[in-house]
Coordinates of C-alpha atoms and ligand atoms in Angstrom, one line a residue:
M1 CA 33.4 43.5 -2.0
K2 CA 33.4 43.0 1.8
L3 CA 33.9 39.5 3.0
F4 CA 32.7 38.0 6.3
L5 CA 34.7 35.0 7.6
S6 CA 33.5 32.8 10.4
A7 CA 36.2 30.6 11.9
D8 CA 35.6 27.4 13.8
I9 CA 38.3 24.8 14.8
E10 CA 36.9 21.3 14.4
G11 CA 37.2 21.3 10.6
V12 CA 40.8 22.5 10.5
A13 CA 43.3 20.1 8.9
G14 CA 45.0 18.0 11.6
V15 CA 42.3 18.5 14.2
V16 CA 40.4 15.3 15.3
S17 CA 40.2 15.3 19.1
P18 CA 38.0 17.3 21.4
L19 CA 41.2 18.2 23.4
Q20 CA 42.3 20.2 20.4
G21 CA 39.4 22.5 20.9
Q22 CA 39.7 22.9 24.6
P23 CA 41.9 25.6 26.2
G24 CA 44.3 24.4 28.9
N25 CA 46.3 21.8 27.1
P26 CA 49.2 21.8 24.7
E27 CA 47.3 20.3 21.8
Y28 CA 44.8 23.2 21.9
E29 CA 47.7 25.7 21.6
R30 CA 48.9 23.9 18.5
A31 CA 45.4 23.6 17.0
R32 CA 44.6 27.3 17.4
Q33 CA 47.8 28.1 15.5
L34 CA 46.7 25.8 12.7
M35 CA 43.3 27.5 12.8
T36 CA 44.8 31.0 12.5
E37 CA 47.0 29.9 9.6
E38 CA 44.0 28.5 7.7
V39 CA 42.2 31.8 8.2
N40 CA 45.2 33.7 6.9
A41 CA 45.3 31.6 3.8
A42 CA 41.7 32.3 3.0
I43 CA 42.2 36.0 3.7
D44 CA 45.1 36.1 1.4
G45 CA 43.2 34.4 -1.4
A46 CA 40.3 36.7 -0.9
F47 CA 42.4 39.9 -1.2
A48 CA 44.3 38.5 -4.1
A49 CA 41.0 38.1 -6.0
G50 CA 39.7 41.6 -5.2
A51 CA 38.1 41.6 -1.8
S52 CA 38.1 45.1 -0.3
A53 CA 37.8 44.2 3.4
V54 CA 37.7 41.0 5.5
L55 CA 36.0 40.8 8.9
V56 CA 36.9 37.6 10.8
N57 CA 34.7 36.3 13.6
D58 CA 36.2 33.8 16.0
S59 CA 33.3 31.2 16.3
H60 CA 34.6 28.4 18.4
G61 CA 33.9 27.8 22.2
P62 CA 35.5 30.6 24.1
M63 CA 35.8 32.6 20.9
T64 CA 39.2 33.7 21.8
N65 CA 41.1 31.0 19.8
L66 CA 42.6 32.9 16.9
L67 CA 46.0 34.4 17.6
P68 CA 45.6 38.1 17.0
E69 CA 49.4 38.7 16.6
L70 CA 49.5 36.2 13.7
L71 CA 46.4 37.5 11.9
D72 CA 46.8 39.0 8.4
A73 CA 47.2 42.7 9.0
R74 CA 44.5 43.5 6.4
A75 CA 41.7 41.8 8.3
E76 CA 39.8 42.8 11.4
L77 CA 38.9 40.4 14.2
I78 CA 35.8 39.9 16.4
S79 CA 36.5 37.7 19.4
G80 CA 35.0 36.9 22.7
R81 CA 31.6 36.0 23.9
P82 CA 28.7 36.3 24.4
K83 CA 28.0 38.4 21.4
P84 CA 24.9 39.0 19.1
A85 CA 24.4 36.5 16.4
N86 CA 27.2 34.4 17.9
M87 CA 29.1 32.6 15.0
F88 CA 28.0 35.3 12.5
C89 CA 28.4 38.3 14.8
G90 CA 29.2 41.4 12.7
L91 CA 27.6 40.3 9.5
K92 CA 25.5 43.0 7.8
E93 CA 23.5 43.3 4.6
D94 CA 26.3 45.1 2.8
Y95 CA 28.7 42.1 2.8
G96 CA 29.2 40.3 -0.5
G97 CA 29.6 36.9 1.0
V98 CA 30.5 34.6 3.9
F99 CA 33.3 32.0 4.3
C100 CA 32.7 29.2 6.9
L101 CA 36.2 27.9 7.8
G102 CA 37.0 24.9 10.0
Y103 CA 33.3 23.9 10.2
H104 CA 32.0 20.4 10.9
A105 CA 29.1 18.1 10.4
G106 CA 25.9 18.4 12.5
A107 CA 24.8 16.7 15.7
G108 CA 24.0 13.0 15.3
G109 CA 25.7 12.8 11.9
Y110 CA 28.9 11.1 10.7
G111 CA 31.9 13.5 10.5
V112 CA 34.9 14.7 12.5
L113 CA 33.8 16.1 15.9
S114 CA 30.2 16.4 14.6
H115 CA 27.9 18.4 16.7
T116 CA 25.6 21.4 16.5
T117 CA 26.5 24.4 18.7
N118 CA 26.7 22.4 21.9
S119 CA 27.3 18.6 22.0
F120 CA 26.2 18.4 25.7
A121 CA 22.8 20.0 24.9
F122 CA 21.7 19.1 21.4
H123 CA 21.0 15.7 19.8
A124 CA 19.6 17.3 16.7
V125 CA 18.5 20.7 15.5
S126 CA 16.0 21.2 12.7
L127 CA 14.4 24.3 11.1
N128 CA 11.2 24.0 9.0
G129 CA 11.9 20.3 8.7
I130 CA 15.5 20.7 7.5
A131 CA 18.2 19.0 9.7
C132 CA 20.6 21.8 10.4
N133 CA 24.3 21.8 11.1
E134 CA 25.9 25.1 12.1
A135 CA 26.7 26.0 8.5
L136 CA 23.0 25.6 7.5
L137 CA 21.7 27.4 10.5
Y138 CA 23.9 30.4 10.2
G139 CA 23.9 30.2 6.4
A140 CA 20.1 30.7 6.6
Y141 CA 20.7 33.6 8.9
A142 CA 23.1 35.1 6.3
G143 CA 20.5 34.3 3.6
S144 CA 17.9 36.3 5.5
L145 CA 20.3 39.3 5.2
G146 CA 20.7 38.6 1.4
V147 CA 24.3 37.4 1.8
P148 CA 25.4 34.1 0.2
V149 CA 27.8 31.5 1.7
L150 CA 30.7 31.4 -0.8
L151 CA 33.0 28.9 0.8
L152 CA 32.9 26.1 3.4
S153 CA 35.9 24.1 4.7
G154 CA 36.1 21.0 6.9
C155 CA 35.8 17.3 6.5
D156 CA 34.1 15.3 3.7
R157 CA 31.0 14.8 5.8
L158 CA 30.5 18.6 6.2
A159 CA 30.8 18.9 2.4
A160 CA 28.3 16.2 1.9
E161 CA 25.8 17.7 4.3
C162 CA 26.1 21.1 2.7
A163 CA 26.2 20.2 -1.0
P164 CA 22.5 20.1 -1.5
H165 CA 21.9 23.5 0.2
F166 CA 25.0 25.3 -1.0
P167 CA 25.5 23.9 -4.5
S168 CA 27.5 26.9 -5.8
A169 CA 29.8 27.4 -2.8
Q170 CA 33.4 26.3 -2.8
R171 CA 33.6 23.2 -0.6
V172 CA 37.1 22.7 0.6
V173 CA 37.7 19.1 2.0
V174 CA 40.8 19.1 4.2
K175 CA 40.2 15.7 5.7
Q176 CA 38.2 12.5 5.2
A177 CA 36.4 11.4 8.3
L178 CA 37.3 7.9 9.5
G179 CA 35.1 8.3 12.6
Q180 CA 33.9 11.1 14.9
R181 CA 37.4 11.4 16.3
A182 CA 39.6 10.1 13.5
A183 CA 40.5 11.4 10.0
R184 CA 42.9 11.1 7.1
S185 CA 44.0 14.8 6.7
V186 CA 46.0 16.6 4.1
A187 CA 49.0 18.4 5.5
P188 CA 48.2 21.8 7.0
Q189 CA 50.5 23.4 4.4
R190 CA 48.4 21.7 1.7
A191 CA 45.1 22.8 3.3
R192 CA 46.3 26.4 3.2
Q193 CA 47.1 26.1 -0.5
L194 CA 43.6 24.6 -1.2
L195 CA 42.0 27.4 0.9
R196 CA 43.9 30.2 -0.8
S197 CA 42.9 29.1 -4.3
A198 CA 39.3 28.3 -3.3
A199 CA 39.0 31.7 -1.5
A200 CA 40.1 33.4 -4.7
A201 CA 37.7 31.4 -6.8
A202 CA 34.9 32.2 -4.4
I203 CA 35.5 35.9 -4.6
V204 CA 35.7 35.9 -8.4
G205 CA 32.4 33.9 -8.6
A206 CA 30.6 35.7 -5.8
G207 CA 28.1 37.4 -8.2
T208 CA 26.7 34.1 -9.4
V209 CA 25.9 32.5 -5.9
A210 CA 22.4 32.8 -4.6
P211 CA 21.9 33.3 -0.8
F212 CA 20.6 30.2 1.0
V213 CA 17.1 31.1 2.1
I214 CA 14.7 29.2 4.4
P215 CA 11.5 31.1 4.1
A216 CA 9.8 32.5 7.2
P217 CA 7.9 31.7 9.4
Y218 CA 10.3 29.5 11.3
H219 CA 9.5 26.3 13.2
L220 CA 12.6 25.4 15.2
V221 CA 12.9 22.0 16.8
L222 CA 15.5 21.3 19.4
D223 CA 16.1 17.6 20.3
L224 CA 17.9 17.7 23.6
T225 CA 20.3 15.0 24.8
S226 CA 18.3 14.4 28.0
V227 CA 14.8 14.7 29.5
A228 CA 16.2 16.9 32.2
L229 CA 17.6 19.4 29.6
A230 CA 14.2 19.5 28.0
D231 CA 12.6 20.2 31.4
L232 CA 15.0 23.1 31.7
A233 CA 14.4 24.5 28.2
A234 CA 10.6 24.1 28.7
T235 CA 10.9 26.8 31.5
I236 CA 11.3 29.4 28.7
P237 CA 7.8 30.8 28.5
V238 CA 7.4 30.7 24.7
A239 CA 9.0 27.2 24.4
R240 CA 6.6 24.3 23.5
R241 CA 7.3 20.8 24.8
T242 CA 6.5 18.4 22.0
A243 CA 8.1 15.2 23.3
P244 CA 10.0 14.2 26.4
R245 CA 13.3 15.4 24.9
T246 CA 12.0 17.8 22.4
I247 CA 11.3 21.6 22.5
A248 CA 9.9 23.7 19.7
F249 CA 10.0 27.5 19.1
E250 CA 8.1 29.6 16.6
A251 CA 10.0 32.6 15.2
S252 CA 9.4 35.2 12.4
D253 CA 13.0 36.0 11.7
M254 CA 16.4 34.2 11.6
A255 CA 17.9 36.3 14.3
A256 CA 15.3 35.0 16.7
V257 CA 16.0 31.4 15.6
I258 CA 19.8 31.8 16.2
G259 CA 18.9 33.5 19.5
W260 CA 16.8 30.6 20.8
V261 CA 19.4 28.0 19.8
N262 CA 22.0 30.0 21.8
T263 CA 19.7 30.7 24.7
V264 CA 19.0 27.0 25.2
S265 CA 22.7 26.2 24.7
A266 CA 23.7 28.7 27.4
L267 CA 21.0 27.6 29.8
S268 CA 22.2 24.0 29.5
A269 CA 25.3 24.9 31.6
L270 CA 23.0 24.7 34.6
L271 CA 22.8 20.9 34.3
R272 CA 26.4 20.2 33.3
Ligands
ZN301 ZN1 33.7 24.7 17.3

């Protein structure tokens, strides 16, 4: 089976500070190496268990974090931005499953570096009444293509948020959140061992995992962090202002939902 792997950085073992996700400082250079090594561990476990191909999508910030020269030679890499479907760019119906590596809890929740897509823009994101972190949002996108999420890795709060919606996915906890910017983490070497074995188990059990589906039609609610940001988002003709800081969109497919989240996120740069 073909595996799609989306890689973020906030949920990587040893990462606790926003600086570790921001290019231009030494801590970022170390964190991106840790991120790449975790991705490699998951790739290795997936191939050991019979995966036929792995497509990796760099899903954090500039989306040029993973070090291509260190990537497992059997995988292919999508990097850069902007790109269609953003964190799940490249996913198609013929994939057998998705891994979400280095993910994190959603905006407004407990968890290491919790946010949803853009901490400057979003206070909360909900879809059809379900509070959505990135794993849920994109997991529902994958579900709309009939593809299940097989594995999630990050802090204990990510696992707790995802457990009710992805009950059969492997949930790899590499750190316990002690705050939004503090954690007790396993050693990176240990995290890679955990990921390798969970990846293998996820591939072996893939046939038993149901896709996560939020049924259409979609009612997307974006709670912005300021009234000014909501003023800005409200200039999108199909956006509906439902409260001073809240914008709603109606959509018939998950690609449009993902599109609106990322459109408002990109637009918010105007007010930074
Ligand atoms: Zn990120």
